[in-house]
């Protein structure tokens, strides 16, 4: 604040100088007024986001979507949540951007330019569901520290890139490789060059899957800056923090990667269930891998008023981390009875699936539509909050929308 | 050829800045003239009805240059209460005030968070400001019991055709 005020005053002084009058008139400028060029940029126009999205945090940028904005089968940029851990990279030089593969478990460090990656390896396109590990944190009781995400920290866009596996085969990985860890060009909030805002990764098994991409395109265009331009690791079905943005290095580790937000309590849940509010030692926290089964009703928007006898068609998406959604159900009587929805097969593995159903209401009154997905292992979404955990991850409780019939 | 292009570009930039400067010059000039001619302009008063509460906060402003409306510090969104200045000065340098205002913790929880930031995020020693900050946070951003699932809140009811 002080720094900004200082700059305001300096610019004001220069402006008065330029105008050829004395600075005395500066005091007539209203308090809190800042010349246009000093104002914070509007995130909605800067990132081309829907005006209905909710800014949770502006330093770093954390912006969430809403259920009804996510109605498209393939999420467009304007409805995609942003979860940044640090400041956006500055002065991105695409011409000289490189990706280095290093670490204890490579025979020889190798560096690729963007062109190398695009020309040397076959390109693949997949629809991949990315959900923030803390999506739904807002509901936990007692509350968990961090950005208070509601429902909207999930999207399923179409990513184009090369398989991480193909690149790792080209580098030649040693037998003792257990984990990958990414490094990126974003800047720590303290601006300390020795600190990384985030450096996460995944076990080799996930890294070597067909759908784990080093992506350079999103929805057929260059990746937007807020989503990782020019290069992003994309590992669908796992906490979106595994899908590192602005990556310039991937380390192949012979230990579980120990980068920023891999250790302590970050992106971890208690290995054994705990009571709400219980303290859990770091050693008893386990890294989150696949995200749990979940669904969202994306049409209609909550708060719909209908006439008695009017049929309601509703629809949405369901996803299940590494698995598939096997069954989709809804209830209009607070979970007493459940009815099946139609659900499509995923476009490819790790893409979200689309459900739809029609219902009518027996009498006038207040209703809620509850949606419940079941994964291919038979696990369903709970109706109340799932197991409490200190950092408020993995809330996959049923989505509910409110409806009034008159 | 290259030289010529660069020269042309420079001329372009120069003429652009010149016209911007002219616009700015006249703009600021007119604005200042307006202020001189109408010194008690109400142009920038946010609300024409000044309540007693606003008058009180106005006088507070004189000293601290802090603008408060409806009990909220306008620039940061913090609740205006004892300790506000200490919180602004120590908690908004690295991260947004929104990271504080969207969270709810007990005094112990806030202290743990401060210690974590000191250990890992380069937060400085807060000295005698620490207890002021903790008192402020524990009082104004305390957790409330939400149960296992809350009622739905609907921002806007609408007719669905």
XYZ file of C-alpha atoms in Angstrom:
567
model
C 0.000 0.000 0.000
C 2.735 2.389 0.979
C 4.683 1.564 -2.133
C 1.640 2.120 -4.308
C 0.848 5.423 -2.609
C 4.422 6.496 -3.106
C 4.143 5.731 -6.796
C 0.817 7.580 -6.969
C 2.375 10.627 -5.399
C 5.392 10.496 -7.664
C 3.267 10.200 -10.774
C 1.013 12.942 -9.518
C 4.045 15.143 -9.039
C 5.277 14.436 -12.554
C 1.806 15.057 -13.937
C 1.594 18.441 -12.272
C 5.055 19.265 -13.487
C 4.106 18.317 -17.003
C 0.955 20.402 -16.790
C 3.088 23.352 -15.803
C 1.248 24.147 -12.619
C 2.308 23.702 -9.032
C 1.737 20.525 -7.031
C -0.555 22.462 -4.675
C -3.592 21.462 -6.731
C -2.747 17.840 -6.157
C -4.470 18.065 -2.814
C -7.763 18.735 -4.585
C -7.623 15.275 -6.059
C -10.044 13.158 -4.089
C -8.624 10.781 -1.551
C -8.400 7.245 -2.867
C -8.421 8.461 -6.448
C -5.700 7.030 -8.597
C -4.868 7.965 -12.170
C -6.105 5.250 -14.495
C -2.724 3.789 -15.295
C -2.119 2.986 -11.624
C -5.301 1.062 -10.999
C -5.254 -2.688 -10.582
C -6.111 -4.382 -13.838
C -9.558 -5.891 -14.198
C -9.052 -9.661 -13.963
C -12.157 -10.390 -16.034
C -10.870 -8.577 -19.101
C -7.229 -9.444 -18.412
C -7.952 -13.193 -18.311
C -11.099 -13.083 -20.535
C -13.297 -14.519 -17.789
C -17.053 -14.443 -17.363
C -18.115 -11.493 -15.192
C -20.085 -13.863 -12.985
C -16.951 -15.616 -11.787
C -15.866 -14.998 -8.228
C -12.466 -13.537 -7.335
C -11.343 -15.259 -4.142
C -7.878 -13.775 -4.119
C -6.056 -11.215 -6.263
C -2.494 -11.805 -5.042
C -2.044 -14.504 -6.131
C -4.984 -14.771 -8.562
C -7.592 -17.286 -7.466
C -10.871 -17.071 -9.353
C -13.656 -19.598 -9.240
C -16.428 -20.534 -11.589
C -20.054 -21.317 -10.818
C -22.003 -24.479 -11.552
C -24.247 -22.871 -14.197
C -21.243 -21.366 -16.026
C -19.820 -24.855 -16.566
C -22.657 -26.151 -18.742
C -20.552 -26.677 -21.904
C -19.318 -30.206 -22.608
C -15.822 -28.804 -23.145
C -15.139 -25.952 -20.745
C -14.281 -22.697 -22.552
C -11.553 -20.469 -21.093
C -14.079 -17.911 -19.877
C -15.534 -20.373 -17.358
C -12.307 -22.026 -16.186
C -11.211 -21.418 -12.599
C -7.754 -19.991 -11.916
C -5.717 -21.250 -8.998
C -2.300 -19.631 -8.838
C 0.164 -20.128 -6.007
C 2.537 -17.351 -6.966
C 2.716 -14.363 -9.285
C 2.353 -14.837 -13.039
C 5.675 -15.274 -14.869
C 7.048 -12.059 -16.287
C 8.486 -11.592 -19.792
C 7.643 -14.967 -21.260
C 9.991 -15.512 -24.208
C 8.417 -18.257 -26.318
C 11.237 -18.255 -28.891
C 13.742 -19.266 -26.260
C 11.481 -21.286 -23.981
C 12.933 -24.682 -23.141
C 11.959 -27.756 -21.175
C 14.782 -29.535 -19.378
C 14.488 -33.097 -18.144
C 16.915 -33.714 -15.292
C 17.068 -35.416 -11.892
C 18.771 -38.343 -10.150
C 17.036 -40.854 -12.381
C 17.961 -39.663 -15.867
C 21.099 -40.960 -17.561
C 21.772 -37.565 -19.085
C 20.053 -34.187 -18.691
C 18.309 -33.169 -21.894
C 16.768 -29.871 -23.021
C 14.051 -29.345 -25.649
C 12.822 -26.162 -27.286
C 9.089 -25.820 -27.914
C 9.772 -26.601 -31.568
C 11.711 -29.761 -30.645
C 8.754 -30.984 -28.628
C 6.248 -30.204 -31.375
C 8.270 -31.685 -34.228
C 9.985 -34.635 -32.585
C 7.025 -36.301 -30.877
C 3.538 -37.353 -31.938
C 0.796 -35.002 -30.748
C -2.341 -36.103 -28.920
C -5.548 -34.329 -27.912
C -7.592 -35.328 -24.858
C -10.419 -33.858 -22.817
C -9.084 -33.908 -19.267
C -10.873 -33.124 -16.007
C -8.853 -30.937 -13.681
C -10.244 -30.241 -10.231
C -8.532 -28.283 -7.488
C -7.825 -30.512 -4.470
C -9.477 -27.860 -2.290
C -12.667 -27.515 -4.367
C -15.546 -27.359 -1.851
C -13.264 -26.372 1.067
C -15.730 -23.617 2.027
C -18.134 -26.152 3.534
C -15.805 -27.846 6.016
C -16.531 -27.460 9.709
C -14.409 -26.495 11.560
C -13.211 -24.385 8.650
C -9.958 -25.201 6.898
C -7.323 -22.631 6.078
C -6.826 -21.496 2.479
C -8.846 -20.186 -0.421
C -12.474 -20.860 0.373
C -13.534 -22.612 -2.828
C -17.221 -23.276 -3.369
C -18.180 -25.554 -6.254
C -16.457 -24.024 -9.237
C -12.821 -25.157 -9.083
C -13.197 -27.790 -11.786
C -13.096 -27.838 -15.565
C -12.717 -30.191 -18.466
C -10.979 -28.557 -21.423
C -9.401 -30.142 -24.482
C -5.615 -30.261 -24.229
C -3.167 -30.882 -27.063
C 0.461 -31.808 -26.562
C 2.940 -34.641 -26.504
C 2.944 -37.597 -24.164
C 5.290 -37.157 -21.224
C 6.062 -40.863 -21.677
C 7.394 -40.327 -25.207
C 9.700 -37.556 -24.007
C 10.928 -39.613 -21.051
C 11.664 -42.537 -23.378
C 13.769 -40.211 -25.503
C 15.690 -39.061 -22.419
C 16.124 -42.604 -21.063
C 15.033 -43.010 -17.498
C 16.881 -45.136 -14.965
C 15.301 -48.127 -13.243
C 15.207 -46.408 -9.854
C 12.863 -43.579 -10.964
C 9.890 -43.240 -8.585
C 8.469 -39.735 -9.052
C 8.479 -36.717 -11.317
C 8.566 -33.119 -10.064
C 7.948 -30.050 -12.201
C 9.574 -26.633 -11.947
C 8.084 -23.510 -13.478
C 8.546 -19.837 -14.256
C 6.017 -18.355 -11.826
C 7.315 -16.071 -9.063
C 7.076 -16.560 -5.296
C 4.822 -14.031 -3.534
C 7.791 -12.779 -1.506
C 9.600 -12.277 -4.852
C 12.481 -14.272 -3.432
C 14.227 -15.938 -6.396
C 15.257 -18.836 -4.135
C 11.673 -19.864 -3.496
C 9.303 -21.705 -5.801
C 5.573 -20.972 -5.416
C 4.777 -24.605 -6.162
C 6.693 -27.631 -7.458
C 4.611 -30.798 -7.376
C 4.468 -33.997 -9.354
C 3.249 -37.586 -9.453
C 4.536 -41.178 -9.266
C 6.058 -42.670 -12.451
C 2.975 -44.810 -13.053
C 0.756 -41.735 -13.472
C 3.490 -39.891 -15.377
C 3.709 -42.683 -17.956
C -0.042 -42.912 -18.681
C -1.216 -42.234 -22.246
C -3.206 -39.167 -21.153
C -0.432 -37.427 -19.212
C 0.582 -34.631 -21.567
C 3.076 -31.869 -21.912
C 0.529 -29.549 -23.471
C 0.950 -26.426 -25.558
C -2.651 -25.981 -26.709
C -5.958 -25.674 -24.920
C -9.257 -25.858 -26.804
C -7.387 -25.576 -30.102
C -5.478 -22.407 -29.238
C -2.314 -21.453 -27.390
C -2.829 -21.978 -23.657
C -4.044 -18.736 -22.004
C -1.425 -17.116 -19.761
C -3.363 -17.828 -16.550
C -3.551 -21.514 -17.446
C 0.131 -22.094 -18.135
C 1.253 -20.518 -21.424
C 3.371 -21.687 -23.141
C 3.753 -25.154 -21.602
C 1.691 -27.067 -19.078
C 1.899 -30.541 -17.616
C -1.605 -32.017 -17.671
C -2.447 -35.043 -15.534
C -6.248 -35.425 -15.533
C -8.134 -36.901 -12.578
C -5.570 -35.855 -9.966
C -5.534 -32.623 -7.946
C -5.045 -29.899 -10.557
C -1.866 -28.794 -8.753
C -0.143 -31.842 -10.285
C -0.718 -30.209 -13.677
C 2.061 -27.643 -13.371
C 1.729 -24.422 -15.377
C 4.512 -22.503 -17.160
C 6.829 -25.511 -16.784
C 10.463 -25.287 -17.854
C 11.908 -28.307 -16.069
C 10.808 -31.788 -15.030
C 13.001 -33.663 -12.578
C 12.945 -37.455 -12.554
C 13.430 -38.360 -8.921
C 14.595 -41.525 -7.149
C 12.595 -40.381 -4.110
C 9.082 -38.993 -3.715
C 9.487 -35.443 -5.045
C 10.093 -33.035 -2.155
C 9.357 -29.702 -3.906
C 7.210 -26.885 -2.537
C 3.704 -28.074 -1.558
C 4.685 -31.761 -1.763
C 5.632 -31.967 1.923
C 4.096 -31.057 5.289
C 0.300 -30.909 5.043
C -0.089 -29.449 1.546
C -2.248 -31.549 -0.790
C -2.328 -34.274 1.861
C -5.113 -35.829 3.911
C -4.893 -37.935 7.081
C -3.789 -41.503 6.235
C -6.367 -42.727 8.788
C -9.734 -40.962 9.271
C -9.818 -38.326 12.040
C -12.532 -36.526 14.029
C -13.440 -32.991 12.889
C -10.918 -30.483 14.230
C -8.343 -33.075 15.281
C -4.664 -32.156 14.983
C -2.744 -34.443 12.666
C 1.040 -34.748 12.654
C 2.789 -34.302 9.284
C 3.969 -37.903 9.332
C 0.347 -39.092 9.459
C -0.658 -37.155 6.344
C -0.687 -38.914 2.946
C -0.390 -37.356 -0.514
C -3.669 -37.082 -2.437
C -3.618 -39.084 -5.657
C -6.798 -39.695 -7.695
C -9.672 -37.288 -6.937
C -12.955 -38.819 -5.681
C -16.194 -39.302 -7.642
C -18.204 -36.101 -8.017
C -20.845 -34.351 -10.127
C -22.346 -30.928 -10.817
C -25.798 -29.928 -12.037
C -24.954 -27.224 -14.581
C -28.498 -26.586 -15.842
C -30.693 -25.039 -14.588
C -29.039 -22.523 -12.326
C -30.094 -22.873 -8.682
C -33.170 -20.782 -7.774
C -35.515 -21.804 -10.603
C -39.252 -21.119 -10.081
C -41.655 -23.432 -11.929
C -45.395 -23.830 -12.320
C -46.997 -26.997 -10.997
C -47.129 -29.564 -13.780
C -44.167 -28.027 -15.620
C -41.608 -30.682 -16.450
C -37.999 -29.888 -15.621
C -35.099 -31.112 -17.761
C -31.777 -30.793 -16.022
C -28.235 -31.837 -16.866
C -24.616 -31.699 -15.761
C -21.284 -33.480 -15.651
C -19.823 -36.271 -13.512
C -16.240 -37.442 -13.089
C -14.360 -39.940 -10.935
C -10.629 -39.196 -10.836
C -8.743 -42.072 -12.460
C -11.961 -44.100 -12.710
C -15.184 -43.791 -14.678
C -18.648 -42.851 -13.495
C -20.773 -46.001 -13.647
C -24.100 -44.637 -12.398
C -25.746 -41.244 -11.991
C -28.806 -40.625 -9.825
C -30.925 -37.734 -8.588
C -33.337 -37.137 -5.743
C -36.047 -34.465 -5.335
C -37.044 -35.557 -1.818
C -33.857 -34.847 0.149
C -32.355 -38.252 -0.511
C -35.340 -40.464 0.398
C -35.714 -41.863 -3.106
C -33.254 -41.874 -5.977
C -33.845 -42.065 -9.727
C -31.389 -42.824 -12.485
C -30.127 -40.216 -14.955
C -28.865 -40.915 -18.436
C -25.111 -40.672 -18.569
C -22.756 -40.662 -21.568
C -19.494 -42.554 -21.886
C -16.408 -40.353 -21.498
C -14.978 -38.975 -24.743
C -11.641 -40.424 -23.619
C -10.275 -41.727 -20.321
C -10.236 -38.939 -17.629
C -12.813 -36.768 -19.448
C -15.933 -35.840 -17.534
C -19.225 -37.474 -18.536
C -22.529 -35.749 -19.205
C -25.796 -36.662 -17.483
C -29.369 -35.579 -18.002
C -32.826 -36.350 -16.652
C -36.406 -35.084 -16.634
C -38.536 -34.742 -13.549
C -41.804 -33.242 -12.409
C -42.925 -32.262 -8.946
C -45.935 -33.792 -7.149
C -47.196 -30.603 -5.448
C -46.316 -26.955 -4.899
C -43.476 -26.143 -2.530
C -39.724 -25.936 -2.033
C -37.570 -28.664 -3.517
C -33.917 -29.448 -3.902
C -32.466 -31.564 -6.681
C -29.590 -33.630 -5.388
C -27.146 -35.310 -7.746
C -25.164 -38.418 -6.830
C -22.557 -40.165 -8.957
C -21.152 -43.654 -8.347
C -17.752 -44.689 -9.688
C -16.721 -47.943 -11.344
C -15.561 -49.265 -7.943
C -19.040 -48.747 -6.449
C -18.175 -45.666 -4.390
C -20.816 -42.904 -4.311
C -20.829 -39.255 -3.333
C -21.905 -38.726 0.288
C -24.981 -36.556 1.032
C -23.269 -34.782 3.947
C -19.637 -33.713 4.021
C -17.067 -36.489 3.643
C -14.339 -37.108 6.233
C -13.023 -33.897 7.749
C -9.344 -33.189 7.097
C -7.152 -30.342 8.361
C -6.654 -28.656 4.980
C -10.180 -29.100 3.683
C -9.531 -31.230 0.599
C -11.711 -33.689 -1.343
C -15.196 -32.415 -0.538
C -17.309 -34.483 -2.918
C -20.661 -34.140 -1.136
C -23.703 -34.205 -3.477
C -24.382 -31.040 -5.408
C -27.786 -29.543 -4.640
C -29.849 -26.912 -6.452
C -32.987 -25.213 -5.096
C -36.326 -25.192 -6.995
C -39.691 -23.654 -6.095
C -42.959 -24.887 -7.561
C -46.087 -22.715 -7.396
C 16.073 -0.395 -45.132
C 16.249 -1.508 -41.527
C 17.352 1.929 -40.441
C 14.567 3.578 -42.337
C 11.970 1.321 -40.778
C 13.302 2.013 -37.324
C 13.255 5.730 -38.035
C 9.649 5.562 -39.177
C 8.741 3.590 -36.093
C 10.399 6.114 -33.856
C 8.509 8.925 -35.538
C 5.294 7.007 -34.958
C 6.033 6.491 -31.272
C 7.034 10.118 -30.914
C 3.885 11.476 -32.512
C 1.777 9.063 -30.463
C 3.326 10.200 -27.187
C 3.034 13.812 -28.288
C -0.688 13.521 -28.898
C -1.158 11.592 -25.618
C 0.746 14.322 -23.821
C -1.404 17.022 -25.426
C -4.595 15.243 -24.413
C -3.286 14.724 -20.891
C -2.125 18.347 -20.721
C -5.491 19.789 -21.653
C -7.375 17.172 -19.633
C -5.505 17.924 -16.426
C -5.597 21.633 -17.153
C -9.386 21.676 -17.491
C -9.769 19.492 -14.446
C -7.647 21.790 -12.305
C -9.423 24.867 -13.619
C -12.715 23.260 -12.692
C -11.452 22.621 -9.174
C -10.225 26.164 -8.824
C -13.498 27.646 -10.107
C -15.694 25.347 -8.027
C -13.687 24.571 -4.922
C -16.607 22.986 -3.076
C -17.594 20.639 -5.873
C -19.552 17.596 -4.799
C -18.291 15.690 -7.824
C -16.349 13.148 -5.828
C -18.558 12.677 -2.804
C -19.571 9.040 -2.881
C -22.872 9.557 -1.087
C -24.771 12.817 -0.833
C -26.328 11.928 2.537
C -23.694 12.288 5.187
C -24.681 10.386 8.298
C -23.137 11.084 11.652
C -21.260 7.811 11.447
C -19.542 8.913 8.263
C -18.608 12.211 9.817
C -16.927 10.381 12.647
C -14.958 8.144 10.320
C -14.117 11.188 8.210
C -12.354 12.745 11.160
C -10.570 9.464 11.780
C -9.399 9.593 8.207
C -7.624 12.864 8.730
C -5.086 11.166 10.944
C -4.643 7.767 9.419
C -5.619 8.266 5.770
C -7.868 5.249 6.105
C -11.218 5.267 4.331
C -13.958 3.377 6.088
C -17.478 2.724 4.878
C -20.145 0.695 6.715
C -17.521 -0.587 9.109
C -15.310 -1.905 6.293
C -11.968 -0.526 5.168
C -12.671 0.310 1.532
C -9.365 -0.566 -0.069
C -8.791 -3.929 1.608
C -12.230 -5.098 2.716
C -11.012 -5.579 6.294
C -13.440 -5.022 9.171
C -12.655 -1.656 10.771
C -11.702 -2.390 14.367
C -8.818 -2.133 16.784
C -5.667 -3.411 15.156
C -6.720 -2.673 11.560
C -3.630 -0.666 10.774
C -1.251 -3.296 12.136
C -3.005 -5.925 10.020
C -2.862 -3.809 6.858
C 0.796 -3.008 7.381
C 1.907 -6.567 8.050
C -0.509 -8.804 6.171
C -1.016 -7.221 2.749
C 2.562 -6.826 1.553
C 2.875 -10.319 0.126
C -0.674 -11.566 -0.299
C -4.119 -10.131 -0.884
C -6.296 -9.044 2.053
C -8.851 -11.423 0.553
C -6.795 -14.371 1.735
C -7.371 -13.157 5.292
C -10.999 -12.052 5.010
C -12.227 -15.298 3.447
C -10.758 -17.391 6.285
C -12.064 -18.087 9.799
C -9.757 -19.307 12.569
C -9.367 -19.323 16.321
C -6.565 -17.271 17.911
C -4.491 -20.447 18.024
C -5.214 -21.144 14.365
C -4.193 -17.637 13.304
C -0.990 -17.946 15.356
C -0.163 -21.266 13.677
C -0.698 -19.591 10.310
C 1.623 -16.707 11.236
C 4.293 -19.155 12.391
C 3.937 -21.110 9.151
C 4.358 -17.923 7.113
C 7.421 -16.984 9.171
C 8.928 -20.418 8.710
C 8.240 -20.856 5.006
C 7.077 -17.592 3.392
C 9.615 -14.975 4.541
C 7.222 -13.243 6.956
C 9.170 -11.048 9.393
C 9.077 -11.048 13.207
C 5.926 -9.125 14.144
C 7.297 -7.955 17.528
C 4.767 -6.165 19.712
C 2.356 -5.988 16.752
C 1.768 -9.729 16.948
C -0.664 -9.707 19.873
C -2.539 -6.734 18.365
C -2.874 -8.617 15.072
C -3.924 -11.838 16.786
C -6.542 -10.057 18.894
C -7.933 -8.401 15.770
C -8.085 -11.621 13.739
C -9.452 -13.826 16.530
C -12.206 -11.306 17.276
C -13.233 -10.354 13.747
C -12.532 -13.536 11.819
C -13.535 -16.273 14.256
C -15.013 -19.580 13.084
C -18.714 -20.285 13.435
C -20.268 -23.717 13.635
C -21.601 -24.689 10.181
C -22.643 -28.260 10.978
C -22.219 -31.142 8.558
C -24.206 -29.491 5.732
C -25.681 -25.996 5.527
C -28.961 -24.849 4.016
C -28.726 -23.692 0.428
C -28.643 -19.960 -0.082
C -30.125 -18.691 -3.333
C -28.840 -15.330 -4.547
C -31.684 -14.810 -6.950
C -34.934 -16.671 -7.613
C -35.987 -16.558 -11.253
C -38.829 -17.873 -13.375
C -37.827 -20.802 -15.560
C -39.889 -21.007 -18.744
